[in-house]
Short mmCIF file of C-alpha atoms and ligand atoms in Angstrom, two decimals:
data_model
loop_
_atom_site.label_atom_id
_atom_site.label_comp_id
_atom_site.label_asym_id
_atom_site.label_seq_id
_atom_site.Cartn_x
_atom_site.Cartn_y
_atom_site.Cartn_z
CA UNK A 1356 0.00 0.00 0.00
CA UNK A 1357 1.14 3.50 -0.83
CA UNK A 1358 2.28 4.93 2.52
CA UNK A 1359 0.75 8.29 1.52
CA UNK A 1360 -2.69 6.67 1.60
CA UNK A 1361 -2.52 5.52 5.21
CA UNK A 1362 -4.48 8.49 6.53
CA UNK A 1363 -7.42 7.89 4.13
CA UNK A 1364 -10.80 6.43 5.12
CA UNK A 1365 -12.23 3.23 3.61
CA UNK A 1366 -14.51 5.10 1.16
CA UNK A 1367 -11.62 7.20 -0.19
CA UNK A 1368 -9.36 4.16 -0.49
CA UNK A 1369 -12.09 2.31 -2.41
CA UNK A 1370 -12.56 5.09 -4.95
CA UNK A 1371 -9.01 6.41 -5.38
CA UNK A 1372 -7.30 5.68 -8.72
CA UNK A 1373 -4.80 2.79 -8.73
CA UNK A 1374 -2.37 2.95 -11.66
CA UNK A 1375 -1.78 -0.02 -13.98
CA UNK A 1376 1.75 -1.35 -13.50
CA UNK A 1377 3.69 -1.46 -16.78
CA UNK A 1378 5.12 -2.44 -19.16
CA UNK A 1379 2.23 -4.84 -19.92
CA UNK A 1380 2.96 -5.95 -23.51
CA UNK A 1381 -0.66 -6.98 -24.15
CA UNK A 1382 -0.97 -8.54 -27.62
CA UNK A 1383 -4.62 -7.64 -27.95
CA UNK A 1384 -5.76 -4.06 -27.50
CA UNK A 1385 -6.88 -3.21 -23.96
CA UNK A 1386 -10.40 -1.81 -23.61
CA UNK A 1387 -9.88 1.64 -22.10
CA UNK A 1388 -13.31 2.38 -20.70
CA UNK A 1389 -12.17 5.61 -19.07
CA UNK A 1390 -14.46 8.53 -19.88
CA UNK A 1391 -11.76 10.94 -18.72
CA UNK A 1392 -7.96 10.81 -18.34
CA UNK A 1393 -5.96 12.25 -15.48
CA UNK A 1394 -3.81 15.27 -16.17
CA UNK A 1395 -0.18 15.74 -15.11
CA UNK A 1396 -0.71 19.42 -14.34
CA UNK A 1397 -2.89 22.38 -15.32
CA UNK A 1398 -0.75 23.19 -18.35
CA UNK A 1399 -1.25 19.61 -19.62
CA UNK A 1400 -5.05 20.02 -19.37
CA UNK A 1401 -5.01 23.44 -21.02
CA UNK A 1402 -2.90 22.18 -23.94
CA UNK A 1403 -5.28 19.24 -24.55
CA UNK A 1404 -8.37 21.47 -24.40
CA UNK A 1405 -6.80 23.84 -26.93
CA UNK A 1406 -5.80 20.83 -29.07
CA UNK A 1407 -2.18 21.97 -28.82
CA UNK A 1408 0.65 19.45 -28.77
CA UNK A 1409 1.56 18.10 -25.36
CA UNK A 1410 5.06 17.61 -23.94
CA UNK A 1411 7.03 14.42 -24.59
CA UNK A 1412 5.86 11.60 -22.35
CA UNK A 1413 2.49 13.23 -21.61
CA UNK A 1414 -0.78 11.45 -22.44
CA UNK A 1415 -2.59 12.82 -25.54
CA UNK A 1416 -5.99 11.77 -24.14
CA UNK A 1417 -8.40 14.19 -22.49
CA UNK A 1418 -11.96 12.85 -22.63
CA UNK A 1419 -13.33 9.85 -24.54
CA UNK A 1420 -15.86 11.78 -26.64
CA UNK A 1421 -12.81 13.58 -28.05
CA UNK A 1422 -10.73 10.45 -28.54
CA UNK A 1423 -9.90 7.18 -26.82
CA UNK A 1424 -6.85 4.89 -27.09
CA UNK A 1425 -8.90 1.75 -27.87
CA UNK A 1426 -10.84 3.60 -30.55
CA UNK A 1427 -7.58 5.05 -31.86
CA UNK A 1428 -6.17 1.57 -32.55
CA UNK A 1429 -9.31 0.64 -34.52
CA UNK A 1430 -9.15 3.94 -36.41
CA UNK A 1431 -5.52 3.47 -37.43
CA UNK A 1432 -6.17 -0.13 -38.48
CA UNK A 1433 -9.16 0.86 -40.61
CA UNK A 1434 -7.20 3.72 -42.19
CA UNK A 1435 -4.54 1.26 -43.42
CA UNK A 1436 -7.20 -0.94 -45.03
CA UNK A 1437 -9.10 1.97 -46.63
CA UNK A 1438 -5.90 3.53 -48.04
CA UNK A 1439 -5.15 0.26 -49.85
CA UNK A 1440 -2.85 0.93 -52.79
CA UNK A 1441 -3.68 4.63 -53.08
CA UNK A 1442 -0.41 5.61 -51.38
CA UNK A 1443 -2.28 8.37 -49.51
CA UNK A 1444 -0.27 9.17 -46.40
CA UNK A 1445 -2.61 11.80 -44.99
CA UNK A 1446 -5.65 9.54 -44.52
CA UNK A 1447 -7.31 9.19 -41.13
CA UNK A 1448 -10.48 7.59 -39.77
CA UNK A 1449 -13.11 8.21 -37.13
CA UNK A 1450 -15.02 5.26 -35.76
CA UNK A 1451 -18.57 6.31 -34.85
CA UNK A 1452 -21.45 4.90 -32.85
CA UNK A 1453 -23.29 3.61 -35.97
CA UNK A 1454 -23.24 3.78 -39.75
CA UNK A 1455 -26.00 6.38 -39.59
CA UNK A 1456 -23.91 8.41 -37.17
CA UNK A 1457 -21.03 8.33 -39.68
CA UNK A 1458 -23.30 9.42 -42.53
CA UNK A 1459 -25.21 12.14 -40.65
CA UNK A 1460 -22.03 13.51 -39.08
CA UNK A 1461 -20.27 13.73 -42.45
CA UNK A 1462 -23.29 15.40 -44.08
CA UNK A 1463 -23.91 17.85 -41.24
CA UNK A 1464 -20.21 18.72 -41.10
CA UNK A 1465 -19.78 19.28 -44.82
CA UNK A 1466 -23.09 20.92 -45.84
CA UNK A 1467 -24.51 24.31 -44.83
CA UNK A 1468 -27.77 26.17 -45.35
CA UNK A 1469 -27.98 27.27 -48.99
CA UNK A 1470 -25.88 24.36 -50.29
CA UNK A 1471 -27.06 21.79 -52.80
CA UNK A 1472 -26.06 18.11 -52.93
CA UNK A 1473 -26.57 15.29 -55.43
CA UNK A 1474 -27.53 11.82 -54.18
CA UNK A 1475 -28.48 8.54 -55.86
CA UNK A 1476 -32.22 7.79 -56.01
CA UNK A 1477 -31.56 4.34 -54.60
CA UNK A 1478 -29.78 4.53 -51.25
CA UNK A 1479 -30.09 2.94 -47.83
CA UNK A 1480 -33.47 3.83 -46.23
CA UNK A 1481 -31.93 5.71 -43.28
CA UNK A 1482 -29.82 7.85 -45.61
CA UNK A 1483 -32.93 8.47 -47.72
CA UNK A 1484 -34.64 9.87 -44.61
CA UNK A 1485 -31.67 12.12 -43.84
CA UNK A 1486 -31.79 13.66 -47.31
CA UNK A 1487 -35.58 14.00 -47.46
CA UNK A 1488 -36.16 15.12 -43.85
CA UNK A 1489 -33.03 16.38 -42.07
CA UNK A 1490 -31.16 18.15 -44.90
CA UNK A 1491 -34.17 20.17 -46.16
CA UNK A 1492 -34.81 21.31 -42.54
CA UNK A 1493 -31.24 22.64 -42.48
CA UNK A 1494 -31.78 24.54 -45.72
CA UNK A 1495 -29.80 22.11 -47.89
CA UNK A 1496 -31.44 21.18 -51.20
CA UNK A 1497 -30.99 17.78 -52.79
CA UNK A 1498 -31.30 16.32 -56.29
CA UNK A 1499 -31.58 12.54 -56.67
CA UNK A 1500 -30.27 10.87 -59.81
CA UNK A 1501 -29.80 7.42 -61.31
CA UNK A 1502 -26.14 6.86 -60.36
CA UNK A 1503 -25.43 4.28 -63.07
CA UNK A 1504 -24.61 7.10 -65.53
CA UNK A 1505 -22.10 9.73 -64.39
CA UNK A 1506 -23.73 12.24 -66.76
CA UNK A 1507 -26.74 12.28 -64.44
CA UNK A 1508 -24.47 13.67 -61.71
CA UNK A 1509 -22.95 16.16 -64.18
CA UNK A 1510 -26.36 17.40 -65.27
CA UNK A 1511 -27.58 17.81 -61.68
CA UNK A 1512 -24.70 20.12 -60.65
CA UNK A 1513 -25.73 23.68 -59.80
CA UNK A 1514 -23.56 26.67 -58.88
CA UNK A 1515 -24.16 25.91 -55.17
CA UNK A 1516 -23.53 22.13 -55.36
CA UNK A 1517 -21.17 21.21 -52.53
CA UNK A 1518 -21.43 17.42 -52.42
CA UNK A 1519 -21.72 14.43 -54.77
CA UNK A 1520 -22.72 11.33 -52.82
CA UNK A 1521 -22.52 7.70 -53.92
CA UNK A 1522 -23.46 4.35 -52.44
CA UNK A 1523 -21.89 1.43 -54.27
CA UNK A 1524 -23.18 -1.23 -54.68
CA UNK A 1525 -26.51 0.40 -53.79
CA UNK A 1526 -28.69 -1.07 -51.08
CA UNK A 1527 -30.67 -3.08 -52.19
CA UNK A 1528 -30.62 -2.89 -56.01
CA UNK A 1529 -26.86 -3.52 -56.43
CA UNK A 1530 -26.55 -0.57 -58.87
CA UNK A 1531 -22.93 0.63 -59.03
CA UNK A 1532 -21.54 4.16 -59.08
CA UNK A 1533 -18.39 4.66 -61.17
CA UNK A 1534 -15.97 5.71 -58.43
CA UNK A 1535 -13.17 6.96 -60.69
CA UNK A 1536 -15.63 9.06 -62.72
CA UNK A 1537 -17.27 10.46 -59.58
CA UNK A 1538 -13.91 11.28 -57.99
CA UNK A 1539 -12.74 12.96 -61.17
CA UNK A 1540 -15.96 14.97 -61.47
CA UNK A 1541 -15.66 16.15 -57.87
CA UNK A 1542 -12.02 17.19 -58.34
CA UNK A 1543 -12.55 19.06 -61.61
CA UNK A 1544 -15.63 20.89 -60.29
CA UNK A 1545 -14.23 21.41 -56.78
CA UNK A 1546 -17.11 19.51 -55.14
CA UNK A 1547 -16.60 17.13 -52.20
CA UNK A 1548 -17.31 13.47 -52.97
CA UNK A 1549 -18.62 11.10 -50.28
CA UNK A 1550 -19.19 7.37 -50.82
CA UNK A 1551 -20.87 4.72 -48.67
CA UNK A 1552 -18.97 1.52 -49.50
CA UNK A 1553 -20.68 -0.74 -46.93
CA UNK A 1554 -22.15 -3.24 -49.40
CA UNK A 1555 -18.93 -4.23 -51.13
CA UNK A 1556 -16.80 -3.98 -47.97
CA UNK A 1557 -13.30 -2.52 -47.79
CA UNK A 1558 -11.92 -5.89 -48.89
CA UNK A 1559 -13.49 -5.49 -52.36
CA UNK A 1560 -13.91 -1.71 -52.79
CA UNK A 1561 -11.68 1.11 -51.57
CA UNK A 1562 -13.08 4.42 -52.85
CA UNK A 1563 -9.98 6.41 -51.78
CA UNK A 1564 -8.00 4.46 -54.42
CA UNK A 1565 -10.36 5.97 -57.02
CA UNK A 1566 -10.04 9.58 -55.86
CA UNK A 1567 -13.09 9.84 -53.57
CA UNK A 1568 -12.71 12.40 -50.73
CA UNK A 1569 -14.65 10.79 -47.89
CA UNK A 1570 -15.59 7.12 -47.37
CA UNK A 1571 -18.26 6.02 -44.91
CA UNK A 1572 -19.21 2.54 -43.79
CA UNK A 1573 -21.73 0.90 -41.58
CA UNK A 1574 -19.09 -1.08 -39.64
CA UNK A 1575 -22.02 -2.97 -38.15
CA UNK A 1576 -21.82 -5.03 -41.34
CA UNK A 1577 -18.65 -6.59 -42.86
CA UNK A 1578 -16.11 -4.73 -40.72
CA UNK A 1579 -17.67 -6.19 -37.56
CA UNK A 1580 -18.82 -9.32 -39.35
CA UNK A 1581 -20.53 -11.13 -36.47
CA UNK A 1582 -23.85 -9.25 -36.10
CA UNK A 1583 -22.87 -8.31 -32.55
CA UNK A 1584 -22.06 -4.59 -32.71
CA UNK A 1585 -23.29 -1.27 -34.13
CA UNK A 1586 -20.61 1.11 -35.45
CA UNK A 1587 -19.63 3.31 -38.38
CA UNK A 1588 -16.48 4.68 -39.98
CA UNK A 1589 -15.53 7.93 -41.72
CA UNK A 1590 -12.19 8.00 -43.58
CA UNK A 1591 -10.67 10.88 -45.52
CA UNK A 1592 -7.22 11.78 -46.82
CA UNK A 1593 -8.12 15.48 -46.89
CA UNK A 1594 -6.93 16.94 -43.57
CA UNK A 1595 -9.25 19.97 -43.74
CA UNK A 1596 -12.32 17.77 -44.31
CA UNK A 1597 -11.18 15.32 -41.64
CA UNK A 1598 -10.76 18.10 -39.07
CA UNK A 1599 -14.17 19.57 -39.88
CA UNK A 1600 -15.81 16.14 -39.55
CA UNK A 1601 -13.95 15.54 -36.26
CA UNK A 1602 -15.18 18.86 -34.87
CA UNK A 1603 -18.81 18.00 -35.63
CA UNK A 1604 -18.42 14.43 -34.42
CA UNK A 1605 -17.38 15.80 -31.03
CA UNK A 1606 -20.37 18.20 -31.04
CA UNK A 1607 -22.94 15.66 -32.23
CA UNK A 1608 -21.51 13.08 -29.85
CA UNK A 1609 -21.59 10.01 -32.08
CA UNK A 1610 -18.37 8.60 -30.60
CA UNK A 1611 -18.04 4.81 -30.55
CA UNK A 1612 -17.76 2.88 -27.30
CA UNK A 1613 -14.33 1.27 -26.64
CA UNK A 1614 -16.12 -2.04 -25.96
CA UNK A 1615 -17.45 -1.84 -29.51
CA UNK A 1616 -14.14 -0.83 -31.09
CA UNK A 1617 -12.46 -3.76 -29.32
CA UNK A 1618 -14.97 -6.13 -30.97
CA UNK A 1619 -14.48 -4.30 -34.25
CA UNK A 1620 -10.72 -4.89 -34.17
CA UNK A 1621 -11.30 -8.53 -33.34
CA UNK A 1622 -13.67 -8.84 -36.29
CA UNK A 1623 -11.23 -7.16 -38.67
CA UNK A 1624 -8.54 -9.77 -37.94
CA UNK A 1625 -10.62 -12.28 -39.95
CA UNK A 1626 -12.15 -9.86 -42.46
CA UNK A 1627 -10.11 -11.21 -45.40
CA UNK A 1628 -11.02 -14.83 -44.56
CA UNK A 1629 -14.70 -14.01 -44.18
CA UNK A 1630 -14.76 -11.95 -47.37
CA UNK A 1631 -13.16 -14.69 -49.44
CA UNK A 1632 -16.00 -17.00 -48.39
CA UNK A 1633 -18.70 -14.31 -48.82
CA UNK A 1634 -17.39 -13.61 -52.35
CA UNK A 1635 -17.27 -17.30 -53.32
CA UNK A 1636 -20.63 -18.24 -51.80
CA UNK A 1637 -22.46 -15.21 -53.25
CA UNK A 1638 -21.15 -15.78 -56.77
CA UNK A 1639 -22.20 -19.45 -56.67
CA UNK A 1640 -25.63 -18.57 -55.26
CA UNK A 1641 -26.19 -15.78 -57.79
CA UNK A 1642 -25.44 -18.29 -60.58
CA UNK A 1643 -27.74 -20.85 -58.95
CA UNK A 1644 -30.58 -18.33 -58.58
CA UNK A 1645 -30.12 -17.08 -62.14
CA UNK A 1646 -30.70 -20.55 -63.53
CA UNK A 1647 -33.67 -21.34 -61.25
CA UNK A 1648 -37.07 -21.54 -62.95
CA UNK A 1649 -38.86 -19.75 -60.09
CA UNK A 1650 -36.49 -16.76 -60.10
CA UNK A 1651 -37.29 -13.87 -62.40
CA UNK A 1652 -34.24 -11.63 -61.96
CA UNK A 1653 -30.93 -11.64 -60.06
CA UNK A 1654 -28.92 -8.50 -59.28
CA UNK A 1655 -25.29 -9.33 -58.52
CA UNK A 1656 -22.32 -7.38 -59.94
CA UNK A 1657 -20.33 -10.58 -60.41
CA UNK A 1658 -22.81 -11.93 -62.99
CA UNK A 1659 -22.17 -11.14 -66.63
CA UNK A 1660 -25.86 -10.29 -66.86
CA UNK A 1661 -25.37 -7.35 -64.45
CA UNK A 1662 -25.50 -4.24 -66.66
CA UNK A 1663 -22.38 -2.83 -64.95
CA UNK A 1664 -20.35 -6.04 -64.79
CA UNK A 1665 -17.40 -4.43 -66.61
CA UNK A 1666 -17.33 -1.56 -64.11
CA UNK A 1667 -17.63 -4.08 -61.27
CA UNK A 1668 -14.51 -5.85 -62.54
CA UNK A 1669 -12.63 -2.53 -62.39
CA UNK A 1670 -13.66 -1.32 -58.96
CA UNK A 1671 -14.58 -4.49 -57.09
CA UNK A 1672 -11.38 -6.49 -56.52
CA UNK A 1673 -10.79 -9.31 -55.70
CA UNK A 1674 -14.51 -10.19 -55.55
CA UNK A 1675 -18.03 -8.88 -55.93
CA UNK A 1676 -19.15 -9.10 -52.33
CA UNK A 1677 -21.71 -11.07 -50.38
CA UNK A 1678 -24.90 -9.15 -51.26
CA UNK A 1679 -27.46 -10.38 -53.79
CA UNK A 1680 -30.90 -9.03 -54.65
CA UNK A 1681 -33.39 -11.20 -56.50
CA UNK A 1682 -37.00 -11.34 -57.54
CA UNK A 1683 -39.08 -14.47 -57.38
CA UNK A 1684 -41.72 -15.14 -60.05
CA UNK A 1685 -45.08 -14.29 -58.50
CA UNK A 1686 -44.00 -10.96 -56.94
CA UNK A 1687 -44.30 -9.88 -53.31
CA UNK A 1688 -46.41 -12.81 -52.08
CA UNK A 1689 -44.14 -15.43 -53.63
CA UNK A 1690 -41.12 -13.60 -52.19
CA UNK A 1691 -42.71 -13.52 -48.74
CA UNK A 1692 -43.27 -17.27 -48.86
CA UNK A 1693 -39.58 -17.78 -49.69
CA UNK A 1694 -38.27 -15.65 -46.80
CA UNK A 1695 -40.69 -17.39 -44.42
CA UNK A 1696 -39.60 -20.85 -45.61
CA UNK A 1697 -35.84 -20.61 -45.22
CA UNK A 1698 -34.39 -22.76 -42.43
CA UNK A 1699 -30.59 -22.36 -42.44
CA UNK A 1700 -30.84 -18.78 -43.71
CA UNK A 1701 -32.39 -16.36 -41.18
CA UNK A 1702 -35.20 -13.91 -41.87
CA UNK A 1703 -33.73 -10.65 -40.53
CA UNK A 1704 -32.66 -7.19 -41.64
CA UNK A 1705 -28.97 -6.15 -41.56
CA UNK A 1706 -26.16 -7.81 -43.46
CA UNK A 1707 -22.46 -8.57 -43.58
CA UNK A 1708 -22.32 -11.16 -40.80
CA UNK A 1709 -21.09 -14.74 -41.04
CA UNK A 1710 -24.70 -15.98 -40.97
CA UNK A 1711 -26.90 -15.64 -44.07
CA UNK A 1712 -29.81 -13.22 -43.69
CA UNK A 1713 -32.73 -12.55 -46.03
CA UNK A 1714 -35.42 -9.84 -46.06
CA UNK A 1715 -37.95 -8.11 -48.33
CA UNK A 1716 -36.73 -4.55 -48.94
CA UNK A 1717 -40.07 -2.89 -49.85
CA UNK A 1718 -41.75 -3.93 -46.59
CA UNK A 1719 -38.70 -3.85 -44.31
CA UNK A 1720 -35.46 -1.89 -44.82
CA UNK A 1721 -36.90 0.43 -47.50
CA UNK A 1722 -40.50 0.76 -46.30
CA UNK A 1723 -39.86 4.43 -45.37
CA UNK A 1724 -39.00 5.21 -49.00
CA UNK A 1725 -42.15 6.37 -50.82
CA UNK A 1726 -43.54 4.04 -53.47
CA UNK A 1727 -42.74 6.40 -56.34
CA UNK A 1728 -39.04 6.61 -55.36
CA UNK A 1729 -38.93 2.85 -54.80
CA UNK A 1730 -40.33 2.26 -58.27
CA UNK A 1731 -37.95 4.75 -59.90
CA UNK A 1732 -34.97 3.14 -58.22
CA UNK A 1733 -35.89 -0.46 -59.01
CA UNK A 1734 -37.03 -1.59 -55.55
CA UNK A 1735 -39.94 -3.72 -56.70
CA UNK A 1736 -42.42 -5.07 -54.13
CA UNK A 1737 -41.02 -8.57 -54.51
CA UNK A 1738 -37.31 -7.69 -54.34
CA UNK A 1739 -35.53 -9.90 -51.78
CA UNK A 1740 -32.22 -8.80 -50.27
CA UNK A 1741 -29.94 -11.66 -49.44
CA UNK A 1742 -26.80 -11.26 -47.31
CA UNK A 1743 -24.86 -14.41 -48.12
CA UNK A 1744 -22.97 -15.72 -45.12
CA UNK A 1745 -20.01 -18.05 -44.62
CA UNK A 1746 -21.94 -21.34 -44.35
CA UNK A 1747 -21.28 -24.39 -46.53
CA UNK A 1748 -22.40 -23.62 -50.08
CA UNK A 1749 -24.21 -26.94 -50.57
CA UNK A 1750 -26.29 -26.35 -47.45
CA UNK A 1751 -27.19 -22.85 -48.64
CA UNK A 1752 -28.24 -24.14 -52.07
CA UNK A 1753 -30.31 -26.89 -50.43
CA UNK A 1754 -32.05 -24.37 -48.17
CA UNK A 1755 -32.86 -22.00 -51.05
CA UNK A 1756 -34.05 -24.92 -53.19
CA UNK A 1757 -36.58 -26.03 -50.58
CA UNK A 1758 -37.66 -22.43 -49.88
CA UNK A 1759 -38.15 -21.67 -53.60
CA UNK A 1760 -40.37 -24.77 -53.89
CA UNK A 1761 -42.80 -22.97 -51.51
CA UNK A 1762 -42.84 -19.84 -53.68
C1 LIG B 837 -25.47 0.86 -47.06
C2 LIG B 837 -25.77 1.19 -45.64
N1 LIG B 837 -25.31 2.35 -45.13
C3 LIG B 837 -25.57 2.69 -43.85
C4 LIG B 837 -26.33 1.90 -43.02
C5 LIG B 837 -26.61 2.33 -41.61
O1 LIG B 837 -25.77 1.64 -40.73
P1 LIG B 837 -26.09 1.42 -39.17
O2 LIG B 837 -27.27 0.53 -39.09
O3 LIG B 837 -24.82 0.84 -38.65
O4 LIG B 837 -26.38 2.76 -38.60
C6 LIG B 837 -26.82 0.69 -43.51
C7 LIG B 837 -27.63 -0.19 -42.65
O5 LIG B 837 -28.16 -1.17 -43.07
C8 LIG B 837 -26.53 0.33 -44.85
O6 LIG B 837 -26.99 -0.80 -45.39
#
């Protein structure tokens, strides 16, 4: 016992900080749950609050909404993966409390009243609500376009356009946005480009390599990979954009929990193994579904029948991801019978986990999108969204075969 503590009462002894003895050499990242971090002296605290550099040997941590060592490890790991072969040395990442937190924070940080932004007609339902509800309330106007042709983005640009936003492959229609063309358009017109790359995962698609400014992910999906956490990521190689996003992340408070970022790091250690299986299984299942008499249409970028298969080969490497959309002959009712008949595959929203999940977009994940927008973006009533997991391929084919018999 510290001899200086001998005068203290039981309640003070119980609550007083006890330092970790080091060095510890922990191979896995410790979960630093501390909301706040003790300061060496007043000058140390003042420097951290002003975001000035601290003296050698001093802790850079002030308060976990502003930054946390467990989160920092996840952020640096994700940055390396997102940078890929782009050679960008200035990239940095924020891990956020959800994918929606990543998206809303990036949009609120980068758009102001009077600005205009261009979005794809088909996007994730939550993002759709942000652009139809939240952004207009802030005085930001939005134009939605079919993202499969870059000219639609070009034609939508106005003098006050400040953002071009992509989601590729799109949830749930699997429409692709040409990342190199979008990045190039943003650069030549001096407009910030933001891309949600959740569906393909960082293993298959790295928008920074194609000149995109800001990449967002729902890390709840492939990054986490086990359907046991909610998180998001925002990565940018532009320091000014990154700082602005960081400022608003601190104000909006969408910081991730260190418990979550620990799980995230653990998930990432097997991301490449999981993705290899997702890629293989999904391609085989897309081919199986395409040749099945009860299936009307299959949307998978790895199929030659996908209208953007050539683009997919350019910007989805080494595979085409684990997400498939398909329509069963007989429309919504037939589709409903299929999702209620699966046994190995689970009827649930979300995606990107090791277990296969299936859902009906029009009545579940995209029910908040009005019918007209759903129809314009190809979300038919019967469209099923299938997140192909890491199970044995023969078992998956057997399950779908018996479920399709009930269609
Ligand atoms: C493409 C895409 N972006 C963002 C989100 C939102 O992510 P979260 O649920 O982690 O907030 C989702 C959720 O399904 C998604 O599919």
